[in-house]
Each structure stands twice: as structure tokens, then as C-alpha cells.
PDB file of C-alpha atoms and ligand atoms in Angstrom:
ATOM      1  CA  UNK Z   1     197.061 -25.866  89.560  1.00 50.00           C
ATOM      2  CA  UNK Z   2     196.179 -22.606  91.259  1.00 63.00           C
ATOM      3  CA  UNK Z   3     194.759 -22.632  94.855  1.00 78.00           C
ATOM      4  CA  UNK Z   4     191.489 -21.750  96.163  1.00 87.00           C
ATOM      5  CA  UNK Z   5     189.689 -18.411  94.878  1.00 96.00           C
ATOM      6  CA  UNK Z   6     188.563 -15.529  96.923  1.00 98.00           C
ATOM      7  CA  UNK Z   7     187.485 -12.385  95.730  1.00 98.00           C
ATOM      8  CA  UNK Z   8     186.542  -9.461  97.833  1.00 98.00           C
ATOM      9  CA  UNK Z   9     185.032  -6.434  95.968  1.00 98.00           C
ATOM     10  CA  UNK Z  10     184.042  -2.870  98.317  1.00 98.00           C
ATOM     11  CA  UNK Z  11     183.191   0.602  97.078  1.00 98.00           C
ATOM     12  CA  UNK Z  12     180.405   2.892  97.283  1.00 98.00           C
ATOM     13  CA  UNK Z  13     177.342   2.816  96.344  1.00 98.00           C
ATOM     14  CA  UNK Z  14     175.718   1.913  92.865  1.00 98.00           C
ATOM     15  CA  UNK Z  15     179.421   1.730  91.853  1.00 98.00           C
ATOM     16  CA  UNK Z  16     179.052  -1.192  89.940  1.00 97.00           C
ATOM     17  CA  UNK Z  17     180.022  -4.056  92.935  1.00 98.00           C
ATOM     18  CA  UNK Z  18     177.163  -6.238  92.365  1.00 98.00           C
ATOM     19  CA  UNK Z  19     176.929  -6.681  88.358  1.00 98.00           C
ATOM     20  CA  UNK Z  20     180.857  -7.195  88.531  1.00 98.00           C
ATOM     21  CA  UNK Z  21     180.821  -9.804  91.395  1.00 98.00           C
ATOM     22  CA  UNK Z  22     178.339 -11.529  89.576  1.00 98.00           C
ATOM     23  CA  UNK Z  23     179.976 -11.418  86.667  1.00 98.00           C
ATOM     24  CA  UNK Z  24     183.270 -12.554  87.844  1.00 98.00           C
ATOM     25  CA  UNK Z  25     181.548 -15.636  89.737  1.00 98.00           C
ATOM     26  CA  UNK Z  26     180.043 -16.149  86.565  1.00 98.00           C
ATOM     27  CA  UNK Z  27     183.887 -16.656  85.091  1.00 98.00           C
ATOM     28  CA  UNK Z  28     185.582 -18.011  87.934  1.00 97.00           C
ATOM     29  CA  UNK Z  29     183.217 -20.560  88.700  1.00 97.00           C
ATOM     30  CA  UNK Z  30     182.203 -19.444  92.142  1.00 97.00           C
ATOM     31  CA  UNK Z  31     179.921 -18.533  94.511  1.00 97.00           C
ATOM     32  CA  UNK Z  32     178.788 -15.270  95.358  1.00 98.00           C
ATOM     33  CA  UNK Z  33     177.466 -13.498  98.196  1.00 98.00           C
ATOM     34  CA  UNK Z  34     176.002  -9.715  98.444  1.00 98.00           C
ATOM     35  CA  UNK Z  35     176.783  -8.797 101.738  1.00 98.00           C
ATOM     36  CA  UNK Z  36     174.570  -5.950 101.176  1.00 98.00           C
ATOM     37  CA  UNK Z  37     171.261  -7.715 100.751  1.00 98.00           C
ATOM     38  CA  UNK Z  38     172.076  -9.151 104.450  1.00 98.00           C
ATOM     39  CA  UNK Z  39     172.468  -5.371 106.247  1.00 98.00           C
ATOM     40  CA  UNK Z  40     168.844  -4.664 103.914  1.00 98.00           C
ATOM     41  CA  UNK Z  41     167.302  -7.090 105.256  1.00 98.00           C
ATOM     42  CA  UNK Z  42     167.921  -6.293 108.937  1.00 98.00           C
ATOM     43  CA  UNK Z  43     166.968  -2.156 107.836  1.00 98.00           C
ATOM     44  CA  UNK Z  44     164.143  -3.663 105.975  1.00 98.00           C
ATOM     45  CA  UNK Z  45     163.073  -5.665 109.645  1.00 98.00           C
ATOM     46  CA  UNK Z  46     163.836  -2.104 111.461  1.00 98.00           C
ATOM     47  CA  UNK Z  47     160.864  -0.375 109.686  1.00 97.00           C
ATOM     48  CA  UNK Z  48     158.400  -3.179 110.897  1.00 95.00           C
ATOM     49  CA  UNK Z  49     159.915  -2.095 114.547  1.00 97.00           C
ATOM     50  CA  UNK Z  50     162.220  -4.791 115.085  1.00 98.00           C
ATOM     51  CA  UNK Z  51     164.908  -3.581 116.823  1.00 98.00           C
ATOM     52  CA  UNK Z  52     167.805  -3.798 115.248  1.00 98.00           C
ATOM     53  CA  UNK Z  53     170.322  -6.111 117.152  1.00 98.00           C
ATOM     54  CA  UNK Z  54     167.382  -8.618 117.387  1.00 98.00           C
ATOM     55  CA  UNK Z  55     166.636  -8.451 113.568  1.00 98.00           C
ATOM     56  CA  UNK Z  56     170.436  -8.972 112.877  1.00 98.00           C
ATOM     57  CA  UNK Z  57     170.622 -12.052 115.098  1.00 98.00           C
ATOM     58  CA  UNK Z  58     167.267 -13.932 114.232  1.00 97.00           C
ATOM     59  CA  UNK Z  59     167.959 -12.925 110.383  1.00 97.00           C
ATOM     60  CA  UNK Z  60     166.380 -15.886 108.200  1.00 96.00           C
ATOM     61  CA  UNK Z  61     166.503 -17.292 104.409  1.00 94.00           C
ATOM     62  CA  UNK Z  62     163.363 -15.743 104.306  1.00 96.00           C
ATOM     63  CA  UNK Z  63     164.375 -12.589 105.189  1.00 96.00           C
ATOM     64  CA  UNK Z  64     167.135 -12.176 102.596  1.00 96.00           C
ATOM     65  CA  UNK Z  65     164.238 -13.289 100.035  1.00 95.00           C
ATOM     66  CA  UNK Z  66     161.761  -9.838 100.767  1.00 94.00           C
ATOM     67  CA  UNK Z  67     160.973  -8.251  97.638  1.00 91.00           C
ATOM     68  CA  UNK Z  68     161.323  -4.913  98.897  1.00 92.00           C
ATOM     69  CA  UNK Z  69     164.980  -5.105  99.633  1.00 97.00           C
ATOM     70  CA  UNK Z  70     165.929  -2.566  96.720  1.00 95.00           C
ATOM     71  CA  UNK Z  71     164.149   0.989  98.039  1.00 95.00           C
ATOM     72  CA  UNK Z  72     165.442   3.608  99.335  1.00 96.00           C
ATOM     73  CA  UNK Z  73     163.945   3.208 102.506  1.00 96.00           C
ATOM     74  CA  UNK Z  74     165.138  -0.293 103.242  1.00 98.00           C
ATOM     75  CA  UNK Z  75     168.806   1.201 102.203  1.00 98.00           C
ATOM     76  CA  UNK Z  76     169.315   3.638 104.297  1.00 98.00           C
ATOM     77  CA  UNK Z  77     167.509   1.524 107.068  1.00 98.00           C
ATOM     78  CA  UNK Z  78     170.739  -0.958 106.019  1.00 98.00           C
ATOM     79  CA  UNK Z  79     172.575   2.014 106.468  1.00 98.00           C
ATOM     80  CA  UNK Z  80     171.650   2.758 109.926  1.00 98.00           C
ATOM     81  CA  UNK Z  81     171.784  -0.253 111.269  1.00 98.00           C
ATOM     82  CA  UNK Z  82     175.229  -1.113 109.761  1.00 98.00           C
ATOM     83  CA  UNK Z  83     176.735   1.358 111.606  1.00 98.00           C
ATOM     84  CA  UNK Z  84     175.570  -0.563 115.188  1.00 98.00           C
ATOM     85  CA  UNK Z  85     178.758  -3.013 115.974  1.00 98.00           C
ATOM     86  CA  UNK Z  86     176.852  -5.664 117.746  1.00 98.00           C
ATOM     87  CA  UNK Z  87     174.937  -5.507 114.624  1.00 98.00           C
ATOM     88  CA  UNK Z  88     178.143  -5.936 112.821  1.00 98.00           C
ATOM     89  CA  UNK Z  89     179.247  -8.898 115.085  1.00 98.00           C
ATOM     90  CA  UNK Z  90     175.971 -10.600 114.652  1.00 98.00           C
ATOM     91  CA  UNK Z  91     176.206 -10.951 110.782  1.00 98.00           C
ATOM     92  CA  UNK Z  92     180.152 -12.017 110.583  1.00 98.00           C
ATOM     93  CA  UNK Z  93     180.432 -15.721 111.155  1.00 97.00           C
ATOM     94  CA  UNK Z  94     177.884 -16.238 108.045  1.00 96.00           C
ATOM     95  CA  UNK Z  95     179.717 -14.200 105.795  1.00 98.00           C
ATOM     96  CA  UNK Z  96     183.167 -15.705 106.872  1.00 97.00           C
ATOM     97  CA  UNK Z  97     182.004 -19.363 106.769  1.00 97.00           C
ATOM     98  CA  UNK Z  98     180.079 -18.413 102.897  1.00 97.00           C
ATOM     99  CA  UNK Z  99     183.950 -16.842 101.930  1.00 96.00           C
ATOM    100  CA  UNK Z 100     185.473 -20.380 103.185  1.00 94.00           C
ATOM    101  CA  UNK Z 101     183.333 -22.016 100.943  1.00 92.00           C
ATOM    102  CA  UNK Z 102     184.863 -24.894  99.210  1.00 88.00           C
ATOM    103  CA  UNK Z 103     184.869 -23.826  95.810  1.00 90.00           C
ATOM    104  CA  UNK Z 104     186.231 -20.583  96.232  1.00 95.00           C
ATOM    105  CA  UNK Z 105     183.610 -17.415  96.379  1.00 98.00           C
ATOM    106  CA  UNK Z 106     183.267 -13.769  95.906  1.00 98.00           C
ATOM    107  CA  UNK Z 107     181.292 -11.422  97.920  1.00 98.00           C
ATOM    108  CA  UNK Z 108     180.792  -8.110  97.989  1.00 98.00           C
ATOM    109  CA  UNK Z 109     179.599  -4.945 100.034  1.00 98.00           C
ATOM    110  CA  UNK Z 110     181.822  -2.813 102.424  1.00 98.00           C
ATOM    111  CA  UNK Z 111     183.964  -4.430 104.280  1.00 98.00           C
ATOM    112  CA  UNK Z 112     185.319  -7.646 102.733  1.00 98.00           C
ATOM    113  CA  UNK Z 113     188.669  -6.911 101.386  1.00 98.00           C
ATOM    114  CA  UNK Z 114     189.230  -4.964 105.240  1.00 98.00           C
ATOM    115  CA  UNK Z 115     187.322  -6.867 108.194  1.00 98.00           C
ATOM    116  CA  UNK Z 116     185.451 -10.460 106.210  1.00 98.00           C
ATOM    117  CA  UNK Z 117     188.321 -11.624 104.075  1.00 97.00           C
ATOM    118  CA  UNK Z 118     191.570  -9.580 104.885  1.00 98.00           C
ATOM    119  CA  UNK Z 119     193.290 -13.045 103.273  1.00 96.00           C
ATOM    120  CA  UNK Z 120     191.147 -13.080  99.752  1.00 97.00           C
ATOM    121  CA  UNK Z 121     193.271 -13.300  96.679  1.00 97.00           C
ATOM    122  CA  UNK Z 122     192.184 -10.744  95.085  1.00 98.00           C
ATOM    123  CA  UNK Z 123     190.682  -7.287  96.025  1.00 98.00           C
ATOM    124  CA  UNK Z 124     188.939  -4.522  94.430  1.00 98.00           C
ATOM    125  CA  UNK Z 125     187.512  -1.328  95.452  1.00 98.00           C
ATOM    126  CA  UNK Z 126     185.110  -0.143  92.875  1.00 98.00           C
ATOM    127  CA  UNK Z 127     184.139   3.574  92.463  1.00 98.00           C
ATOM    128  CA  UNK Z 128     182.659   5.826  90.061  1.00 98.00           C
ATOM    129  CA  UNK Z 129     181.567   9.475  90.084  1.00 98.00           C
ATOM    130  CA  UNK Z 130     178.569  10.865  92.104  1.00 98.00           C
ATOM    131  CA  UNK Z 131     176.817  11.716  89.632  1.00 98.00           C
ATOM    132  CA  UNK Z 132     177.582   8.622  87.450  1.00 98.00           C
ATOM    133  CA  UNK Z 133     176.164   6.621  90.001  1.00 98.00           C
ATOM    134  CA  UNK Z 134     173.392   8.391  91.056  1.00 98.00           C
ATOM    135  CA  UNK Z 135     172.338   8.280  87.445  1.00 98.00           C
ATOM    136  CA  UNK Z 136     172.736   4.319  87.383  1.00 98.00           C
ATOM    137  CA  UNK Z 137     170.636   3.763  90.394  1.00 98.00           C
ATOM    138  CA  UNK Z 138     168.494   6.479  89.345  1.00 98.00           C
ATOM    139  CA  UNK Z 139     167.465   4.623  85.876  1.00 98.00           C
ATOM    140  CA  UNK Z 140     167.594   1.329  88.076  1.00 96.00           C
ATOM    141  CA  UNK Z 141     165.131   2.985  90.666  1.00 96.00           C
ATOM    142  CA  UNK Z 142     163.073   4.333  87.439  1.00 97.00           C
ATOM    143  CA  UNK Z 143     162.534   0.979  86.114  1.00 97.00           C
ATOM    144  CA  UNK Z 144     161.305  -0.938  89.003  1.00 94.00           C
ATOM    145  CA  UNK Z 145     158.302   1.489  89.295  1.00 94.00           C
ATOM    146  CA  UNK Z 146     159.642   3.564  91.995  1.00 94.00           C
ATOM    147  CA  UNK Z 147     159.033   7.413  92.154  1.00 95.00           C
ATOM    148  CA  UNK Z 148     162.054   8.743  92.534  1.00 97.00           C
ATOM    149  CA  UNK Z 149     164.211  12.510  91.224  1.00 98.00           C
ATOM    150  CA  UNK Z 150     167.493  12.405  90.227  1.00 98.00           C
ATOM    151  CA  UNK Z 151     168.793  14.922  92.977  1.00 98.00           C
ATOM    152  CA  UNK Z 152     166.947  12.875  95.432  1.00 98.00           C
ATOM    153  CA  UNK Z 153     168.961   9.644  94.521  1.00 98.00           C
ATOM    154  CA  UNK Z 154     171.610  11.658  94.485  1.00 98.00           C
ATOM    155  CA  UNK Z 155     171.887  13.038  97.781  1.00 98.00           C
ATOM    156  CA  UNK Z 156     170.349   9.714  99.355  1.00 98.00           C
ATOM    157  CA  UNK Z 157     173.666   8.030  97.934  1.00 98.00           C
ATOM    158  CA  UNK Z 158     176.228  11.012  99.230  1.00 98.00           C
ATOM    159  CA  UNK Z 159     174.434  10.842 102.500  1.00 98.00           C
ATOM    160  CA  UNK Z 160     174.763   6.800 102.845  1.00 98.00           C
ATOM    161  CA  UNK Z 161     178.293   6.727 101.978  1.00 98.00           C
ATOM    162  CA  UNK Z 162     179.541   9.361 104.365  1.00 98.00           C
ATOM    163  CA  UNK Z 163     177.559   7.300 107.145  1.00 98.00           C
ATOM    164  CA  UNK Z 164     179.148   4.570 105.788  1.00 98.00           C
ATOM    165  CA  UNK Z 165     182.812   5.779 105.738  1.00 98.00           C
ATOM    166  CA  UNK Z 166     182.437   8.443 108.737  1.00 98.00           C
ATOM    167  CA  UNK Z 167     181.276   4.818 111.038  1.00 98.00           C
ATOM    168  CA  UNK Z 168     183.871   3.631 113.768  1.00 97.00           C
ATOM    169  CA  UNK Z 169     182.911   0.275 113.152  1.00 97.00           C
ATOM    170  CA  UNK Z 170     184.451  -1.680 109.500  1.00 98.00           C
ATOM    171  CA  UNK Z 171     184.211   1.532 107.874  1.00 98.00           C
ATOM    172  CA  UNK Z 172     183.891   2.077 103.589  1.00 98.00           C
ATOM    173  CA  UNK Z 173     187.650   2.153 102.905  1.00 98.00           C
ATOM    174  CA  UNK Z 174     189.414   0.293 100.609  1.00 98.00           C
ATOM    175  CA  UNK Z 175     191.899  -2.332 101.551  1.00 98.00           C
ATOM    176  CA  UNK Z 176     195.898  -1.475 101.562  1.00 98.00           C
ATOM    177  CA  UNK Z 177     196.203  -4.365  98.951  1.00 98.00           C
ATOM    178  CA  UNK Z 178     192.948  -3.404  96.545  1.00 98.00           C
ATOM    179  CA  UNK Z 179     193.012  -2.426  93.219  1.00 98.00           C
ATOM    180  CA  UNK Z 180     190.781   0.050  92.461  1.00 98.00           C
ATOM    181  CA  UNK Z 181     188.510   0.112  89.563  1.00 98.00           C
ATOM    182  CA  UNK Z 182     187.215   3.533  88.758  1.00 98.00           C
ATOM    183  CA  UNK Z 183     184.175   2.545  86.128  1.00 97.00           C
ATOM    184  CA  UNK Z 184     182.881   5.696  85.640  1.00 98.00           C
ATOM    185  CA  UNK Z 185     184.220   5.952  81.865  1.00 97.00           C
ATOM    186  CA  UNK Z 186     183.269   2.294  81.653  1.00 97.00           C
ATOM    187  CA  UNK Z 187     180.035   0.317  80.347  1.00 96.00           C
ATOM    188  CA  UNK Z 188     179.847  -2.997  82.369  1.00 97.00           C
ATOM    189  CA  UNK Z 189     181.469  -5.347  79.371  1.00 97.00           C
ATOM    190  CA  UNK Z 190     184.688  -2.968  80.052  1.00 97.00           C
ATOM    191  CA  UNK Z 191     184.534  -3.453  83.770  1.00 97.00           C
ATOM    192  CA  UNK Z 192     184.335  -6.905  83.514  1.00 98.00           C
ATOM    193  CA  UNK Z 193     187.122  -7.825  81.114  1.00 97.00           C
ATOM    194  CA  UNK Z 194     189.180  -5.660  83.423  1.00 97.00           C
ATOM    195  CA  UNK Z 195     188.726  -7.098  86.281  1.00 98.00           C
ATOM    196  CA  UNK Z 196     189.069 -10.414  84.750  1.00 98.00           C
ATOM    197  CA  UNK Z 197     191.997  -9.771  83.360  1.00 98.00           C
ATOM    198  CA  UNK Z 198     193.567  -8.137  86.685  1.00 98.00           C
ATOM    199  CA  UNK Z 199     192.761 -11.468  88.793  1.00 98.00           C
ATOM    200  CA  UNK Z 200     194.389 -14.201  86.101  1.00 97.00           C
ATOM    201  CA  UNK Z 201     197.541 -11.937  86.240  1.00 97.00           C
ATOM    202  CA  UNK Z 202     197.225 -11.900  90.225  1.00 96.00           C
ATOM    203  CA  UNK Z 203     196.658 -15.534  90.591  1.00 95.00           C
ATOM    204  CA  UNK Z 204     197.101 -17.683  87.753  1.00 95.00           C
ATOM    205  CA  UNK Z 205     193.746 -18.284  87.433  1.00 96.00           C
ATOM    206  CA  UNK Z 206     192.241 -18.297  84.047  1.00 95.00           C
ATOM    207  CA  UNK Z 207     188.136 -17.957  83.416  1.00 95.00           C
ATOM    208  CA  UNK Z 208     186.025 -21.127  83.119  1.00 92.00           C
ATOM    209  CA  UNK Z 209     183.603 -19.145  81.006  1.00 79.00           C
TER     210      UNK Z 209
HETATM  211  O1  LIG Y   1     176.168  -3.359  93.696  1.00 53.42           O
HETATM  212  P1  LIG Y   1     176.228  -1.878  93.439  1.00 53.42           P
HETATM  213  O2  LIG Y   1     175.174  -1.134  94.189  1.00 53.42           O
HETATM  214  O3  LIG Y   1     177.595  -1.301  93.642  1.00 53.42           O
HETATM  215  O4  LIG Y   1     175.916  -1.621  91.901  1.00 53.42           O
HETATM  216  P2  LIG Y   1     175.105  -2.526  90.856  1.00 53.42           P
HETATM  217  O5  LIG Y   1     173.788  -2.858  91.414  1.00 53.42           O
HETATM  218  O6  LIG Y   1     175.959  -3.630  90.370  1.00 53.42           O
HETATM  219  O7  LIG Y   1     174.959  -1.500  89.646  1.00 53.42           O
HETATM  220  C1  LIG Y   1     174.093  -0.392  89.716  1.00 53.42           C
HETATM  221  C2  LIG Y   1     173.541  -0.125  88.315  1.00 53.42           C
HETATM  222  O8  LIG Y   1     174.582   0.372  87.482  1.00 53.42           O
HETATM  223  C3  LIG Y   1     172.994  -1.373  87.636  1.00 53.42           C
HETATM  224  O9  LIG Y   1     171.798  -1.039  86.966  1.00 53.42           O
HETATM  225  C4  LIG Y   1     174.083  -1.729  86.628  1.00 53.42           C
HETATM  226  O10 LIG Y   1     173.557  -2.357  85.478  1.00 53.42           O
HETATM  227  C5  LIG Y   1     174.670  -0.366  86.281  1.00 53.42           C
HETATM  228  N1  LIG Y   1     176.093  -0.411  85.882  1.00 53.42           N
HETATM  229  C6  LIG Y   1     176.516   0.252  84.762  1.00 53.42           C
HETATM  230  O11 LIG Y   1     175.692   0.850  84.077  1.00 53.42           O
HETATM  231  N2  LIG Y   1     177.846   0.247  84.371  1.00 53.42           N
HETATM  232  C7  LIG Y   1     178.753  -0.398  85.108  1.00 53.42           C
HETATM  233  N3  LIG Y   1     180.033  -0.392  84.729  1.00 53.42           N
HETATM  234  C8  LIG Y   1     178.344  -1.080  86.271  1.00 53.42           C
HETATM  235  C9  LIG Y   1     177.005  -1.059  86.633  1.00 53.42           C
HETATM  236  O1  LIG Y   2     173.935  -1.668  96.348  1.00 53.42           O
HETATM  237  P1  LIG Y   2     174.367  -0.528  97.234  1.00 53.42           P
HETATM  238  O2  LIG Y   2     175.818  -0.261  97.095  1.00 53.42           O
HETATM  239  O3  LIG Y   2     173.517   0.684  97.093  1.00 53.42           O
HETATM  240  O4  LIG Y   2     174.098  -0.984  98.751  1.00 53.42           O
HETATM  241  P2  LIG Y   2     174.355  -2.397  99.427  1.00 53.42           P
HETATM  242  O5  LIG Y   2     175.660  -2.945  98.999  1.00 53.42           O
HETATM  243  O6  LIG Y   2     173.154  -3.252  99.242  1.00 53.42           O
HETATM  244  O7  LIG Y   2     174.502  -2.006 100.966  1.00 53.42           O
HETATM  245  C1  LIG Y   2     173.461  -1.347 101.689  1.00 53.42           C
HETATM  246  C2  LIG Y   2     174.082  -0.790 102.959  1.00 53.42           C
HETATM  247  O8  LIG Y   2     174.491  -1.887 103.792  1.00 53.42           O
HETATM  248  C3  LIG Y   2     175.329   0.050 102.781  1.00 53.42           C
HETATM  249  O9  LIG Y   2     175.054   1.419 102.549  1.00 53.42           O
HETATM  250  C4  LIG Y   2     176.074  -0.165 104.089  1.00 53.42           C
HETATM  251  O10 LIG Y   2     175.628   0.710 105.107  1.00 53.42           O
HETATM  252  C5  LIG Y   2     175.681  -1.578 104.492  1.00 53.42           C
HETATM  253  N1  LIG Y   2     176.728  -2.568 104.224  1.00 53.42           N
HETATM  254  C6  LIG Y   2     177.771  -2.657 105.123  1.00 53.42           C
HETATM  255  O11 LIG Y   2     177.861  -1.872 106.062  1.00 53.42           O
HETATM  256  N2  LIG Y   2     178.714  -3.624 104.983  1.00 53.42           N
HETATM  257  C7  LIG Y   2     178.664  -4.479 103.966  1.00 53.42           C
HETATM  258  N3  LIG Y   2     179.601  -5.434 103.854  1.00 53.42           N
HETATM  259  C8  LIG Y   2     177.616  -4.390 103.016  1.00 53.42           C
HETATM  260  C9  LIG Y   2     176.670  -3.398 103.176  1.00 53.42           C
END
């Protein structure tokens, strides 16, 4: 029977990494881990005037469990402080112990398929369009009350993934070995049964579910 199951999924953002990770844990029968709610909730401890190195090393459960973790603000806080090495350093053992997991797991943010889990089975780099994504978080934004414009999403997105990939430190880039999965043509159902599809012919692993 096939071995152990990690998944690592990267991209930009509002590309679609979250729904699909979940979704594929979902099928696989794993665990999953958004790396990005951990780099929000050190931002999100920045704006209370934590400083950031200290946030990132005295990070808690309850931390990860703010309910403001989703604005803006708090993301390009993430942002910001992501870019900070020691930062980096602080948050990798978790991440790398959570991808060791037992069952098998996938996480997802920036880094995993380059820096957290060069050895996962499978990687993916998931794009879409600027202006594909900036309408998804847009509508997303929209919906949980927040007062937001279109361009404004827009450039707030452009301006955190150039931080992201411009940073010396685990830059956005995807992995030599990632496939990438450009869902900008593609409703989630689509995206899914893709990537489903791609890891069973990878690694002999068929869905649970
Ligand atoms: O995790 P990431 O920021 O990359 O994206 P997400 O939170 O999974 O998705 C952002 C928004 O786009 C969500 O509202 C998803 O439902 C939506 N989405 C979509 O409309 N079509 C897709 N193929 C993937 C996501
Ligand atoms: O959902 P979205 O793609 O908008 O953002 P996220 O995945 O929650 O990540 C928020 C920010 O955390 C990113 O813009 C990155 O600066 C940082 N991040 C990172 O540097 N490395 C990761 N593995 C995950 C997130």
C-alpha cells in the first residue's frame, strides 16, 4: 500500500490554496495546516505593538483562534512580518513537526513545497489572474461585512505578493518539482477534481472520500 502522504500547496494570494487544501485533506484523509493563519496571527499581534520577533516566538492556540485574522490589516501585517527571518525561524519547527504528522498532512501558504517540506509527495503552486483573484477576495471581503473597493483589494493583493516574492528570506516561488494549477478558468469543483486526480497518478494514492 502507498506510503505516507504529504502535500505542499504555495501560490499567491486568494489563488485558491486554502479551499483546495481543504478539500484535498478532505479526500486524502489528512490533516491540514494553513501556514498563513500562523504569519496573521503574529501581524495581527504587531498592531497591538508587539514586536514582531516576540509575537512569533510566544505565538499561542489562542492566538491562531482571533477572529480578526481575515482583514486586510492583519494581512499585510502577516506580510510584513513574514519577511523578518528570525521571524521565519521562529515559526518552522511547528510547521515541520504538523507536516511529520502521522497520518500524512497537507499545508499550505508560501513556502512549503521550497523551505517546510522540500520532501512532500506532491506539490502544487496555485495561481490565478490578478484580477480573478482580487475579485474572489473582494466578494469574500464583501460578505464578512468589511468595507472594502475592488481596486483597493486589488492593489493590496499586487502589493503583498511582490513583498512576498521580492523577500530574501523563503521567498513566493514555486518549487522545481510543483505542478502548477492555474484556476483562473476554473470554479472550485474543477480545481479540486484536478488536483485529485494529479496526486493518485503521482502516488498511487486513491481518495477515501
Ligand atoms: O487560501 P487562498 O487565499 O489562496 O484562497 P482561498 O481562501 O481558498 O480562496 C479565496 C476565495 O476564492 C474563496 O472565497 C473561495 O471560495 C474562492 N475560490 C473560487 O471562487 N474558485 C476557486 N477555484 C478557488 C477559490
Ligand atoms: O490567504 P492569502 O493567500 O491571502 O494569505 P495567507 O496565506 O493567509 O498569508 C498571509 C501572508 O503570510 C502572506 O502574504 C505571506 O506574507 C505570509 N506567509 C508566508 O510568508 N509564508 C507562508 N508559508 C504563509 C504565509
Amino acid at each position: 500500500s502507498p506510503t505516507r502522504l504529504t502535500i505542499a500547496i504555495d501560490g499567491p494570494a486568494a489563488a485558491g490554496k486554502g479551499t483546495l487544501s481543504r478539500a484535498l485533506a478532505v479526500a486524502f484523509g489528512l490533516a491540514h495546516l494553513d501556514t498563513g493563519l500562523i504569519y496573521r496571527a503574529t501581524g495581527r499581534r504587531t498592531l497591538d505593538g508587539t514586536a514582531a520577533l516576540e509575537a512569533a516566538q510566544t505565538l499561542t492556540a489562542e492566538d491562531l483562534q482571533a477572529d480578526d485574522l481575515r482583514t486586510p490589516e492583519v494581512a499585510r501585517a502577516a506580510s510584513v512580518v513574514a519577511a523578518i527571518p528570525e521571524v521565519r525561524a521562529a515559526l518552522v519547527d511547528f510547521q515541520r513537526a504538523f507536516a511529520r504528522r502521522q497520518g500524512g498532512a497537507v499545508l499550505d501558504g508560501r513556502d512549503i513545497g521550497t523551505v517546510i517540506c522540500p520532501e512532500a509527495e506532491v506539490k502544487f503552486f496555485v495561481t490565478a489572474s490578478d484580477a480573478v483573484r482580487a475579485e474572489r477576495r473582494f466578494k469574500e471581503l464583501v460578505e464578512g461585512g468589511h468595507d472594502v473597493t475592488l481596486d483597493g483589494v486589488l492593489s493590496d493583493l499586487r502589493e503583498r505578493d511582490a513583498r512576498d516574492s521580492a523577500r530574501a528570506s523563503a521567498p513566493m516561488v514555486a518549487a522545481e518539482d510543483a505542478v502548477t494549477l492555474d484556476t483562473s478558468d476554473m470554479d472550485i469543483a474543477a480545481a479540486v477534481q484536478a488536483a485529485i486526480r494529479l496526486v493518485t497518478e503521482k502516488t498511487g494514492h486513491a481518495p477515501v472520500q
